[in-house]
Amino acid sequence: MCKSENTVSLKNMVEPLLCWYQNNKRKLPWRENNDPYRVWVSEIMLQQTRVEAVKPYFENFIKRLPDVQSLAEVPEEELLKLWEGLGYYSRVRNMKKAAQKICDCFSGVFPQSYEDILSLPGIGQYTAGAIASIAFNQPIPAVDGNVLRVICRLTEDGREGSNPELKKSVTEQLRKIYPQEHAGDFTQALMELGAVICVPNGSPKCADCPVQFMCRAFYSGSQINFPAAAKKKARRIQKKTVLLLCCKDKVAICKRDEGGLLEGLWEFPNLEGLYSAEELETILKEMHIEFESIVFCGEKKHIFTHIEWRMLGFLVFCRTESSQFTWVTKEQLSKDFALPAAFQKFKKIAFADNDSVAHIQ
Ligand code: SF4
């Protein structure tokens, strides 16, 4: 077959895809209406996070902060608590800045034009396209990893998924075929197809795919080769020793420095590098921390995008509450302080009862 005969006309996908979406779309909390605020919150939460994990966060967030005004005014500590466990905390800090900008520059009304939406902190081309199309039905593509994968498979485009030229060209191809009347549905249909049928891991469910009839990768059996994978950079390993300083029913926490990873969130005191219990005895004495015993309580790993933390945890039973730290009960920590997922792994151990500690020993 010569190249011109082989060229896929993406226009042919519009009708079958819209029809499939109408009959198969999942019921998701952010799809109850097309309020731009809800679309925005869900799209930001869904970056790097699975749909099932996002659902309870979304409901809780919208209940507490139902509109732009409430987000613009919420205290930072409470905002971080609402986001606790979702990770990538700069996302929610930028949301607050964007909400303040909407209040200051757009009279508190979510802007409609793509350029205005794109001018808000933390909103890139994908999110601006998603909001413009889903909330305001404008024919503007929103190209994320799911959409790239679908189009690369349909057209057997062999460029690497991370290649910015690929994203630009897919955006342009889609812009030409966007249905004016159903722009929002088309955006969501493409995302949905990538999320539940043309899946990234394992085999795509081509037998259930509404655009199988025009898919080049399906006909050649080459689905899993698209998009081409970029060579992964090895993650940087950081080793840490985490101190669970306990005194009666309280545990010590401190605030992370501004400007770095997980800035401004709370953490259990920790040291760079791995230490033995014996070495910790000396270090704790130098820190003037009065303690009775130190118990090793296991290793944990936490993976960020480019860094991996390998952590050793030690329970330290203190005689007094050192003033270097903030001391909190289990209830206070759960209710009022945002503790990143990397440290959540130690929370249960920090508040273990005596029997459990004996088991650790
Ligand atoms: Fe993806 Fe298969 Fe559909 Fe092609 S036929 S778009 S590979 S699910």
PDB file of C-alpha atoms in Angstrom, residues 12-24 150 154 185-194 209-211 213:
ATOM      1  CA  ASN A  12     -13.703   9.809  10.532  1.00  0.00           C
ATOM      2  CA  MET A  13     -13.317   9.282  14.252  1.00  0.00           C
ATOM      3  CA  VAL A  14     -15.557  12.156  15.392  1.00  0.00           C
ATOM      4  CA  GLU A  15     -19.032  10.643  15.030  1.00  0.00           C
ATOM      5  CA  PRO A  16     -18.290   7.095  16.269  1.00  0.00           C
ATOM      6  CA  LEU A  17     -16.289   8.418  19.202  1.00  0.00           C
ATOM      7  CA  LEU A  18     -19.008  10.868  20.299  1.00  0.00           C
ATOM      8  CA  CYS A  19     -21.639   8.145  20.007  1.00  0.00           C
ATOM      9  CA  TRP A  20     -19.525   5.692  22.017  1.00  0.00           C
ATOM     10  CA  TYR A  21     -18.904   8.327  24.702  1.00  0.00           C
ATOM     11  CA  GLN A  22     -22.608   9.061  25.101  1.00  0.00           C
ATOM     12  CA  ASN A  23     -23.295   5.392  25.767  1.00  0.00           C
ATOM     13  CA  ASN A  24     -20.222   4.478  27.791  1.00  0.00           C
ATOM     14  CA  VAL A 150      -4.686   7.193  20.953  1.00  0.00           C
ATOM     15  CA  LEU A 154      -4.384   5.448  15.040  1.00  0.00           C
ATOM     16  CA  ASP A 185     -17.868  15.975  24.732  1.00  0.00           C
ATOM     17  CA  PHE A 186     -15.194  15.346  22.121  1.00  0.00           C
ATOM     18  CA  THR A 187     -12.422  16.338  24.548  1.00  0.00           C
ATOM     19  CA  GLN A 188     -13.839  14.049  27.211  1.00  0.00           C
ATOM     20  CA  ALA A 189     -14.462  11.225  24.724  1.00  0.00           C
ATOM     21  CA  LEU A 190     -10.816  11.257  23.623  1.00  0.00           C
ATOM     22  CA  MET A 191      -9.636  11.257  27.247  1.00  0.00           C
ATOM     23  CA  GLU A 192     -12.065   8.483  28.142  1.00  0.00           C
ATOM     24  CA  LEU A 193     -10.996   6.309  25.206  1.00  0.00           C
ATOM     25  CA  GLY A 194      -7.354   6.631  26.281  1.00  0.00           C
ATOM     26  CA  CYS A 209     -12.892   0.311  20.474  1.00  0.00           C
ATOM     27  CA  PRO A 210     -15.228   2.538  18.433  1.00  0.00           C
ATOM     28  CA  VAL A 211     -12.400   3.649  16.118  1.00  0.00           C
ATOM     29  CA  PHE A 213     -12.008   0.419  11.852  1.00  0.00           C
TER      30      PHE A 213
END
